[in-house]
mmCIF file of C-alpha atoms in Angstrom:
data_model
loop_
_atom_site.group_PDB
_atom_site.id
_atom_site.type_symbol
_atom_site.label_atom_id
_atom_site.label_comp_id
_atom_site.label_asym_id
_atom_site.label_seq_id
_atom_site.Cartn_x
_atom_site.Cartn_y
_atom_site.Cartn_z
ATOM 1 C CA MET A 1 158.054 20.567 54.092
ATOM 2 C CA ILE A 2 159.980 23.907 55.226
ATOM 3 C CA TYR A 3 163.701 22.390 54.391
ATOM 4 C CA LEU A 4 162.393 21.204 51.190
ATOM 5 C CA GLU A 5 161.378 24.753 50.096
ATOM 6 C CA LEU A 6 164.444 26.351 51.590
ATOM 7 C CA PHE A 7 166.604 24.102 49.313
ATOM 8 C CA TRP A 8 164.345 24.900 46.727
ATOM 9 C CA SER A 9 164.466 28.318 46.602
ATOM 10 C CA PHE A 10 167.915 28.909 47.035
ATOM 11 C CA VAL A 11 168.720 26.464 44.223
ATOM 12 C CA LYS A 12 167.238 28.722 42.049
ATOM 13 C CA VAL A 13 169.367 31.650 43.809
ATOM 14 C CA GLY A 14 172.150 29.757 42.774
ATOM 15 C CA LEU A 15 171.059 28.635 39.547
ATOM 16 C CA PHE A 16 170.079 31.788 37.892
ATOM 17 C CA SER A 17 172.519 34.554 39.810
ATOM 18 C CA ILE A 18 174.817 35.758 37.078
ATOM 19 C CA GLY A 19 177.615 37.928 37.950
ATOM 20 C CA GLY A 20 178.445 37.987 41.113
ATOM 21 C CA GLY A 21 177.719 38.609 44.766
ATOM 22 C CA TYR A 22 175.245 41.659 44.306
ATOM 23 C CA ALA A 23 173.607 40.039 41.672
ATOM 24 C CA ALA A 24 172.597 37.755 43.765
ATOM 25 C CA LEU A 25 170.572 40.153 45.787
ATOM 26 C CA PRO A 26 167.747 40.964 43.963
ATOM 27 C CA LEU A 27 167.060 37.073 43.733
ATOM 28 C CA ILE A 28 167.511 36.473 47.256
ATOM 29 C CA GLN A 29 164.963 39.317 48.391
ATOM 30 C CA ASN A 30 162.608 37.864 45.354
ATOM 31 C CA GLN A 31 162.490 34.559 47.014
ATOM 32 C CA VAL A 32 162.667 35.376 50.993
ATOM 33 C CA VAL A 33 160.738 38.492 51.479
ATOM 34 C CA GLU A 34 158.425 38.453 48.688
ATOM 35 C CA LEU A 35 157.544 35.344 47.421
ATOM 36 C CA HIS A 36 158.318 33.657 50.656
ATOM 37 C CA PRO A 37 157.444 35.624 54.162
ATOM 38 C CA TRP A 38 160.532 34.477 55.619
ATOM 39 C CA ILE A 39 161.830 37.684 56.305
ATOM 40 C CA THR A 40 161.105 41.450 56.603
ATOM 41 C CA LEU A 41 162.720 44.016 54.231
ATOM 42 C CA GLY A 42 164.072 45.582 57.095
ATOM 43 C CA GLU A 43 166.093 42.502 58.422
ATOM 44 C CA PHE A 44 166.857 41.295 54.382
ATOM 45 C CA THR A 45 169.127 44.747 54.679
ATOM 46 C CA ASP A 46 170.121 44.123 57.804
ATOM 47 C CA LEU A 47 171.499 40.758 56.692
ATOM 48 C CA ILE A 48 173.006 42.622 53.573
ATOM 49 C CA ALA A 49 175.009 44.982 56.408
ATOM 50 C CA ILE A 50 176.452 41.653 58.050
ATOM 51 C CA ALA A 51 177.046 40.042 55.111
ATOM 52 C CA GLU A 52 179.378 42.789 54.228
ATOM 53 C CA MET A 53 181.137 42.865 57.156
ATOM 54 C CA THR A 54 181.396 38.763 57.657
ATOM 55 C CA PRO A 55 183.907 36.949 55.352
ATOM 56 C CA GLY A 56 182.455 34.889 52.785
ATOM 57 C CA PRO A 57 179.880 35.596 49.309
ATOM 58 C CA ILE A 58 176.825 37.583 50.177
ATOM 59 C CA ALA A 59 174.716 34.473 49.181
ATOM 60 C CA ILE A 60 176.151 32.117 51.552
ATOM 61 C CA ASN A 61 175.608 34.205 53.982
ATOM 62 C CA SER A 62 171.984 34.968 53.298
ATOM 63 C CA ALA A 63 170.909 31.364 52.782
ATOM 64 C CA THR A 64 172.934 30.238 56.144
ATOM 65 C CA PHE A 65 171.106 33.272 57.664
ATOM 66 C CA VAL A 66 167.919 33.084 56.239
ATOM 67 C CA GLY A 67 167.692 29.473 56.021
ATOM 68 C CA ILE A 68 168.605 29.644 60.631
ATOM 69 C CA ARG A 69 165.534 32.155 61.456
ATOM 70 C CA ILE A 70 163.305 29.497 59.648
ATOM 71 C CA GLY A 71 164.584 25.993 60.470
ATOM 72 C CA GLY A 72 167.426 25.952 62.801
ATOM 73 C CA VAL A 73 170.899 25.496 62.250
ATOM 74 C CA LEU A 74 169.892 22.321 59.836
ATOM 75 C CA GLY A 75 167.668 24.996 57.823
ATOM 76 C CA GLY A 76 170.742 26.797 57.295
ATOM 77 C CA LEU A 77 172.732 24.102 56.137
ATOM 78 C CA VAL A 78 170.040 23.210 54.205
ATOM 79 C CA GLY A 79 169.453 26.701 52.585
ATOM 80 C CA THR A 80 173.321 26.977 52.062
ATOM 81 C CA MET A 81 173.401 23.293 50.156
ATOM 82 C CA GLY A 82 171.154 24.462 48.361
ATOM 83 C CA PHE A 83 172.616 27.170 46.703
ATOM 84 C CA ILE A 84 175.842 25.413 45.872
ATOM 85 C CA THR A 85 174.416 22.514 44.480
ATOM 86 C CA PRO A 86 173.941 24.460 40.515
ATOM 87 C CA SER A 87 177.404 25.532 40.933
ATOM 88 C CA LEU A 88 178.932 21.820 41.501
ATOM 89 C CA ILE A 89 176.415 20.638 38.417
ATOM 90 C CA ILE A 90 177.180 23.702 36.181
ATOM 91 C CA VAL A 91 180.383 24.835 36.796
ATOM 92 C CA SER A 92 181.729 21.212 36.616
ATOM 93 C CA VAL A 93 179.812 20.723 33.069
ATOM 94 C CA MET A 94 181.734 24.245 32.001
ATOM 95 C CA ALA A 95 185.000 23.136 33.109
ATOM 96 C CA PHE A 96 184.933 19.743 30.622
ATOM 97 C CA VAL A 97 182.996 21.955 27.794
ATOM 98 C CA TYR A 98 185.571 24.851 28.477
ATOM 99 C CA TYR A 99 188.834 22.488 27.650
ATOM 100 C CA ARG A 100 186.976 21.152 24.903
ATOM 101 C CA TYR A 101 185.516 23.814 22.781
ATOM 102 C CA LYS A 102 187.065 27.374 23.908
ATOM 103 C CA GLY A 103 185.390 30.986 23.736
ATOM 104 C CA LEU A 104 181.898 29.871 22.111
ATOM 105 C CA ALA A 105 180.433 32.592 20.283
ATOM 106 C CA LEU A 106 177.003 31.797 21.450
ATOM 107 C CA LEU A 107 178.106 32.025 25.540
ATOM 108 C CA GLN A 108 179.642 35.773 25.078
ATOM 109 C CA SER A 109 176.731 36.531 23.181
ATOM 110 C CA ILE A 110 174.418 35.572 26.427
ATOM 111 C CA LEU A 111 176.038 36.377 28.965
ATOM 112 C CA ALA A 112 177.157 39.965 27.182
ATOM 113 C CA SER A 113 173.124 40.073 27.037
ATOM 114 C CA LEU A 114 172.696 39.224 30.754
ATOM 115 C CA ARG A 115 174.858 42.138 31.955
ATOM 116 C CA PRO A 116 172.702 44.921 31.007
ATOM 117 C CA ALA A 117 169.549 42.809 32.736
ATOM 118 C CA VAL A 118 171.544 42.277 36.102
ATOM 119 C CA ILE A 119 172.614 45.784 36.571
ATOM 120 C CA ALA A 120 168.673 46.941 36.627
ATOM 121 C CA LEU A 121 167.752 44.293 38.876
ATOM 122 C CA ILE A 122 170.419 45.399 41.507
ATOM 123 C CA ALA A 123 168.959 49.177 40.849
ATOM 124 C CA GLY A 124 166.119 48.206 41.202
ATOM 125 C CA ALA A 125 166.929 46.418 44.453
ATOM 126 C CA GLY A 126 168.864 49.287 45.278
ATOM 127 C CA LEU A 127 166.099 51.557 45.256
ATOM 128 C CA SER A 128 163.800 49.527 47.582
ATOM 129 C CA ILE A 129 166.448 49.519 49.990
ATOM 130 C CA LEU A 130 166.488 53.671 49.300
ATOM 131 C CA GLY A 131 163.029 53.752 49.815
ATOM 132 C CA GLN A 132 162.853 51.586 53.200
ATOM 133 C CA VAL A 133 165.861 54.184 54.830
ATOM 134 C CA LEU A 134 163.506 57.099 53.593
ATOM 135 C CA PHE A 135 160.522 55.956 54.165
ATOM 136 C CA ALA A 136 160.958 53.683 57.028
ATOM 137 C CA ASP A 137 158.168 54.984 58.558
ATOM 138 C CA GLY A 138 155.363 56.118 56.223
ATOM 139 C CA MET A 139 155.097 57.088 52.342
ATOM 140 C CA THR A 140 154.289 60.264 53.260
ATOM 141 C CA MET A 141 156.284 63.947 53.268
ATOM 142 C CA GLU A 142 156.310 64.329 57.209
ATOM 143 C CA ALA A 143 157.693 61.090 57.522
ATOM 144 C CA VAL A 144 160.622 61.271 55.568
ATOM 145 C CA ASN A 145 163.909 60.229 57.031
ATOM 146 C CA TRP A 146 165.965 62.512 55.765
ATOM 147 C CA LEU A 147 169.000 61.886 58.727
ATOM 148 C CA GLY A 148 168.733 58.738 56.589
ATOM 149 C CA GLY A 149 168.703 60.308 52.851
ATOM 150 C CA LEU A 150 171.807 62.650 54.272
ATOM 151 C CA LEU A 151 173.907 59.872 55.292
ATOM 152 C CA PHE A 152 173.229 58.601 51.882
ATOM 153 C CA CYS A 153 174.182 61.130 50.004
ATOM 154 C CA LEU A 154 177.426 61.008 51.679
ATOM 155 C CA ALA A 155 177.761 57.585 51.531
ATOM 156 C CA VAL A 156 177.701 57.854 47.971
ATOM 157 C CA PHE A 157 179.781 60.827 48.094
ATOM 158 C CA LEU A 158 182.519 58.900 50.033
ATOM 159 C CA LEU A 159 182.236 55.954 47.228
ATOM 160 C CA ARG A 160 181.881 57.847 44.646
ATOM 161 C CA LYS A 161 184.941 60.465 45.167
ATOM 162 C CA PHE A 162 187.257 58.651 47.525
ATOM 163 C CA LYS A 163 186.933 55.016 46.489
ATOM 164 C CA LEU A 164 186.783 54.401 50.036
ATOM 165 C CA SER A 165 186.147 50.986 50.986
ATOM 166 C CA PRO A 166 182.318 49.768 50.932
ATOM 167 C CA ILE A 167 182.903 48.057 54.286
ATOM 168 C CA LEU A 168 184.056 51.107 56.241
ATOM 169 C CA VAL A 169 181.371 53.455 54.528
ATOM 170 C CA MET A 170 178.996 51.669 55.979
ATOM 171 C CA VAL A 171 180.393 51.490 59.461
ATOM 172 C CA LEU A 172 181.266 55.199 58.987
ATOM 173 C CA CYS A 173 176.959 55.634 58.135
ATOM 174 C CA GLY A 174 176.121 53.479 61.056
ATOM 175 C CA GLY A 175 178.655 55.135 63.602
ATOM 176 C CA ILE A 176 177.383 58.788 62.685
ATOM 177 C CA SER A 177 173.936 57.827 63.354
ATOM 178 C CA LEU A 178 174.757 56.334 66.550
ATOM 179 C CA LEU A 179 176.061 59.171 67.643
ATOM 180 C CA LEU A 180 173.739 61.407 66.758
ATOM 181 C CA GLY A 181 171.307 59.303 68.452
ATOM 182 C CA LEU A 182 173.567 59.519 71.753
ATOM 183 C CA LEU A 183 173.453 63.404 71.386
ATOM 184 C CA GLY A 184 169.511 62.951 71.072
ATOM 185 C CA VAL A 185 169.460 63.882 67.085
ATOM 186 C CA GLY A 186 167.233 62.404 64.592
ATOM 187 C CA MET B 1 198.404 18.096 40.133
ATOM 188 C CA GLU B 2 199.751 15.034 43.496
ATOM 189 C CA GLY B 3 203.413 14.942 42.237
ATOM 190 C CA ALA B 4 206.051 15.436 44.749
ATOM 191 C CA LEU B 5 203.178 15.703 47.861
ATOM 192 C CA GLY B 6 201.200 12.531 47.649
ATOM 193 C CA ARG B 7 196.974 12.850 47.100
ATOM 194 C CA ARG B 8 196.405 13.358 50.895
ATOM 195 C CA ALA B 9 198.759 15.994 51.630
ATOM 196 C CA THR B 10 197.519 17.658 48.120
ATOM 197 C CA LEU B 11 193.922 17.622 49.744
ATOM 198 C CA GLY B 12 194.812 18.538 53.285
ATOM 199 C CA ARG B 13 197.056 21.085 51.689
ATOM 200 C CA LEU B 14 194.061 22.100 49.372
ATOM 201 C CA PHE B 15 191.316 22.255 52.288
ATOM 202 C CA VAL B 16 193.600 24.113 54.682
ATOM 203 C CA SER B 17 194.203 26.797 51.852
ATOM 204 C CA MET B 18 190.495 26.998 51.497
ATOM 205 C CA LEU B 19 189.867 27.203 54.680
ATOM 206 C CA LYS B 20 192.011 30.291 55.543
ATOM 207 C CA ILE B 21 191.291 32.382 52.469
ATOM 208 C CA SER B 22 187.628 32.217 53.159
ATOM 209 C CA ALA B 23 187.956 33.087 56.622
ATOM 210 C CA PHE B 24 189.947 36.169 56.592
ATOM 211 C CA THR B 25 188.790 37.711 52.933
ATOM 212 C CA PHE B 26 186.691 40.259 53.301
ATOM 213 C CA GLY B 27 184.517 41.734 49.936
ATOM 214 C CA GLY B 28 183.310 40.617 47.310
ATOM 215 C CA GLY B 29 183.982 37.599 44.944
ATOM 216 C CA PHE B 30 187.135 39.551 43.358
ATOM 217 C CA VAL B 31 188.634 39.819 46.564
ATOM 218 C CA ILE B 32 189.197 35.989 47.523
ATOM 219 C CA VAL B 33 189.794 34.905 43.641
ATOM 220 C CA THR B 34 192.739 37.235 43.825
ATOM 221 C CA PHE B 35 194.076 35.379 47.356
ATOM 222 C CA MET B 36 193.284 32.276 45.939
ATOM 223 C CA ARG B 37 195.710 33.577 42.792
ATOM 224 C CA LYS B 38 198.667 34.066 44.980
ATOM 225 C CA LYS B 39 198.393 30.907 46.565
ATOM 226 C CA TYR B 40 198.231 28.981 44.076
ATOM 227 C CA VAL B 41 200.311 30.551 41.543
ATOM 228 C CA ASP B 42 202.657 32.868 43.601
ATOM 229 C CA GLU B 43 202.952 30.950 46.615
ATOM 230 C CA LEU B 44 202.854 27.194 45.843
ATOM 231 C CA HIS B 45 203.400 26.878 42.405
ATOM 232 C CA TRP B 46 200.344 24.643 41.667
ATOM 233 C CA ILE B 47 198.687 26.190 38.315
ATOM 234 C CA ASP B 48 200.421 28.699 36.088
ATOM 235 C CA GLU B 49 198.833 32.483 35.636
ATOM 236 C CA GLU B 50 197.269 31.694 32.273
ATOM 237 C CA GLU B 51 195.504 29.056 33.484
ATOM 238 C CA MET B 52 194.566 30.798 36.568
ATOM 239 C CA LEU B 53 192.916 33.083 34.190
ATOM 240 C CA ASP B 54 190.887 31.155 32.233
ATOM 241 C CA LEU B 55 189.076 29.480 35.231
ATOM 242 C CA ILE B 56 188.526 32.876 36.857
ATOM 243 C CA ALA B 57 186.458 33.663 33.698
ATOM 244 C CA LEU B 58 185.182 30.599 33.775
ATOM 245 C CA ALA B 59 183.993 30.929 37.015
ATOM 246 C CA GLN B 60 182.809 34.110 36.709
ATOM 247 C CA SER B 61 180.061 33.451 33.575
ATOM 248 C CA CYS B 62 178.868 30.285 35.044
ATOM 249 C CA PRO B 63 176.025 30.836 37.589
ATOM 250 C CA GLY B 64 176.836 31.182 41.217
ATOM 251 C CA ALA B 65 179.025 32.978 43.480
ATOM 252 C CA MET B 66 182.439 33.090 42.095
ATOM 253 C CA ALA B 67 184.387 32.082 45.107
ATOM 254 C CA ILE B 68 182.635 29.018 45.065
ATOM 255 C CA ASN B 69 182.775 28.906 41.353
ATOM 256 C CA THR B 70 186.680 29.306 41.757
ATOM 257 C CA ALA B 71 186.957 26.869 44.752
ATOM 258 C CA ILE B 72 185.193 23.967 42.515
ATOM 259 C CA LEU B 73 187.454 24.509 39.582
ATOM 260 C CA LEU B 74 190.691 24.970 41.344
ATOM 261 C CA GLY B 75 189.382 21.695 43.188
ATOM 262 C CA TRP B 76 189.150 19.642 40.074
ATOM 263 C CA ARG B 77 192.034 20.861 38.428
ATOM 264 C CA MET B 78 194.426 19.803 41.686
ATOM 265 C CA ALA B 79 192.866 17.000 42.680
ATOM 266 C CA GLY B 80 190.323 15.618 40.600
ATOM 267 C CA PHE B 81 186.115 14.457 42.597
ATOM 268 C CA TRP B 82 187.686 14.520 45.923
ATOM 269 C CA GLY B 83 189.876 18.207 45.576
ATOM 270 C CA MET B 84 186.309 19.364 44.226
ATOM 271 C CA LEU B 85 184.991 18.684 47.187
ATOM 272 C CA VAL B 86 187.694 18.981 49.998
ATOM 273 C CA SER B 87 188.229 22.899 48.488
ATOM 274 C CA VAL B 88 184.448 23.590 48.075
ATOM 275 C CA LEU B 89 184.389 22.501 52.116
ATOM 276 C CA GLY B 90 187.229 24.791 52.796
ATOM 277 C CA THR B 91 185.560 27.527 51.552
ATOM 278 C CA VAL B 92 181.912 27.263 52.729
ATOM 279 C CA ILE B 93 183.015 26.119 56.075
ATOM 280 C CA PRO B 94 184.526 29.860 57.569
ATOM 281 C CA PRO B 95 180.904 32.666 56.381
ATOM 282 C CA VAL B 96 178.576 29.380 57.513
ATOM 283 C CA ALA B 97 180.146 29.143 60.686
ATOM 284 C CA ILE B 98 180.339 32.839 61.524
ATOM 285 C CA ILE B 99 176.431 33.616 60.335
ATOM 286 C CA THR B 100 175.650 31.026 62.474
ATOM 287 C CA ALA B 101 177.154 32.394 65.414
ATOM 288 C CA ILE B 102 175.162 36.062 64.495
ATOM 289 C CA SER B 103 172.285 34.854 64.002
ATOM 290 C CA PHE B 104 171.517 33.335 67.307
ATOM 291 C CA VAL B 105 172.619 36.790 68.568
ATOM 292 C CA TYR B 106 170.438 38.483 66.298
ATOM 293 C CA ASP B 107 167.657 38.724 67.679
ATOM 294 C CA ALA B 108 169.777 40.608 70.520
ATOM 295 C CA PHE B 109 171.358 42.501 69.176
ATOM 296 C CA ALA B 110 168.896 44.361 66.634
ATOM 297 C CA ALA B 111 166.044 44.844 69.599
ATOM 298 C CA ASN B 112 168.877 46.581 71.332
ATOM 299 C CA PRO B 113 168.475 50.545 70.131
ATOM 300 C CA TRP B 114 171.943 51.736 70.079
ATOM 301 C CA VAL B 115 172.503 48.902 67.858
ATOM 302 C CA ALA B 116 169.560 49.263 65.840
ATOM 303 C CA LEU B 117 170.346 53.253 65.571
ATOM 304 C CA ALA B 118 173.720 51.888 63.962
ATOM 305 C CA LEU B 119 171.945 49.278 61.729
ATOM 306 C CA LYS B 120 169.879 52.128 60.428
ATOM 307 C CA GLY B 121 172.088 54.492 59.455
ATOM 308 C CA MET B 122 174.082 51.371 57.658
ATOM 309 C CA GLN B 123 170.956 50.867 55.725
ATOM 310 C CA ALA B 124 171.801 54.209 54.284
ATOM 311 C CA GLY B 125 175.368 53.189 53.672
ATOM 312 C CA VAL B 126 173.747 49.681 51.901
ATOM 313 C CA ALA B 127 171.673 51.860 49.548
ATOM 314 C CA ALA B 128 174.623 53.643 48.516
ATOM 315 C CA VAL B 129 176.597 50.608 47.908
ATOM 316 C CA PHE B 130 174.130 49.711 45.557
ATOM 317 C CA LEU B 131 174.243 53.165 43.607
ATOM 318 C CA ASP B 132 178.042 52.661 43.659
ATOM 319 C CA VAL B 133 178.248 49.468 41.915
ATOM 320 C CA VAL B 134 175.271 50.412 39.863
ATOM 321 C CA CYS B 135 177.233 53.541 38.272
ATOM 322 C CA SER B 136 180.550 51.304 37.845
ATOM 323 C CA MET B 137 179.054 48.765 36.168
ATOM 324 C CA GLY B 138 176.820 51.325 33.614
ATOM 325 C CA THR B 139 179.790 52.810 33.138
ATOM 326 C CA THR B 140 181.286 49.264 31.463
ATOM 327 C CA LEU B 141 178.330 49.002 29.527
ATOM 328 C CA VAL B 142 178.473 52.311 28.032
ATOM 329 C CA LYS B 143 181.529 51.338 26.915
ATOM 330 C CA GLY B 144 180.127 48.497 25.118
ATOM 331 C CA LYS B 145 178.012 50.866 22.496
ATOM 332 C CA SER B 146 175.699 48.629 21.327
ATOM 333 C CA ARG B 147 172.116 49.887 21.299
ATOM 334 C CA LEU B 148 170.706 46.854 22.529
ATOM 335 C CA ASN B 149 171.741 46.863 25.667
ATOM 336 C CA TYR B 150 170.285 50.013 26.835
ATOM 337 C CA VAL B 151 166.863 48.421 25.743
ATOM 338 C CA ILE B 152 167.775 45.206 27.301
ATOM 339 C CA LEU B 153 168.501 47.183 30.449
ATOM 340 C CA GLY B 154 165.415 49.775 30.687
ATOM 341 C CA ALA B 155 163.403 46.838 30.062
ATOM 342 C CA ALA B 156 164.505 45.065 32.981
ATOM 343 C CA PHE B 157 164.154 47.667 34.726
ATOM 344 C CA VAL B 158 160.587 48.431 34.126
ATOM 345 C CA ALA B 159 159.671 44.503 34.434
ATOM 346 C CA SER B 160 161.282 44.331 37.709
ATOM 347 C CA PHE B 161 160.586 47.494 38.894
ATOM 348 C CA VAL B 162 157.681 48.515 37.474
ATOM 349 C CA PHE B 163 155.648 44.990 36.849
ATOM 350 C CA ASP B 164 157.218 42.998 39.188
ATOM 351 C CA VAL B 165 157.743 39.841 37.151
ATOM 352 C CA ASN B 166 159.741 37.522 38.546
ATOM 353 C CA VAL B 167 163.754 37.799 38.252
ATOM 354 C CA ILE B 168 164.233 34.226 36.703
ATOM 355 C CA PHE B 169 162.022 35.402 34.067
ATOM 356 C CA ILE B 170 163.799 37.983 33.332
ATOM 357 C CA ILE B 171 167.200 36.689 33.207
ATOM 358 C CA LEU B 172 165.665 33.945 31.052
ATOM 359 C CA GLY B 173 164.320 36.550 28.650
ATOM 360 C CA ALA B 174 167.632 38.460 28.324
ATOM 361 C CA ALA B 175 169.708 34.846 27.582
ATOM 362 C CA LEU B 176 167.001 34.358 24.831
ATOM 363 C CA VAL B 177 167.827 37.861 23.540
ATOM 364 C CA GLY B 178 171.733 37.031 23.638
ATOM 365 C CA ILE B 179 170.756 33.845 21.258
ATOM 366 C CA CYS B 180 168.891 35.465 18.916
ATOM 367 C CA ARG B 181 171.711 38.378 18.734
ATOM 368 C CA THR B 182 173.841 35.462 17.904
ATOM 369 C CA LEU B 183 171.233 34.047 15.449
ATOM 370 C CA TRP B 184 171.251 37.533 13.805
ATOM 371 C CA GLN B 185 174.540 38.328 13.565
ATOM 372 C CA LYS B 186 176.158 35.074 11.937
ATOM 373 C CA ARG B 187 173.232 35.401 9.837
ATOM 374 C CA LYS B 188 174.318 39.158 8.656
ATOM 375 C CA GLY B 189 177.674 38.643 9.380
ATOM 376 C CA GLY B 190 178.059 42.264 11.064
ATOM 377 C CA ALA B 191 177.526 43.920 14.324
ATOM 378 C CA VAL B 192 174.126 44.614 16.051
#
């Protein structure tokens, strides 16, 4: 039952993604690329690019996109519902608890320990995407995509040094790649 | 919160506001939450600054997307259960509709050689955004000055990237460390 599987996968993503949009990405990748052969890593990376350029949380965008690809419009709705179900329950309970007992030490401490783990997970997800950029045609030195590497370095520079918006940087990378292709380079 | 407006009008206002905010805010959760604050604190005066800040902190510490969590909290606060439902629907509908439209043209879109070229370049940008996010988050972590945090970071990285451990176990493990940390502090009465 594909709808049930979809729903359950995104329930898990919703339940365990703590700390904002990027934190959900490794979990989504794990569910839809690694555990289930629903989309490829390349499609997943395209999806992130699309999600960045459209409004809404990345997890919602991913749930809709993956859902539709494997189960039509109904699949998209099921995936999205799966993602928000844990939030609906937990946030409602937390709101109640919060107004009752503000500033729980245990809660603060759990969150403090989750943060470094989340950073590590994001770093790992980023590395696999970088690998995809550099070694799209195979893991040999001859097959290295130098243009991709150069674009990556340029993008990092623009993001860190000039604090350009991620959307602008991505569009710029896409534009340069397209322009060079049109000129017959790369 | 229903006050002068009446229940129907409050729900309607909430739905339309969320729909608009969600449809026109690009970027991460913090962007959309900033827009929500502007709408409900500055414009509509439905909630005061301090409570809004509390709700944002709460939304951030719950699993899920921050925008959705904040919408849930604001909805409950404004108009109870139906408020929550309306608020979440308003937030979710725009991205779902847009991605649905895109996903139907994706195959033709991605098969086009020029689009494929642009997407390929954008992948390099995506990888860079990840590095940027990791660096920013790492800087905050270094300021925290807790050695245990580095251990968690290193262990989580090795577990996920080298040993391919399921992400969910890594998160549960880190949460467990957090629980032990509190118990340890309680016993010692000092900082770790």
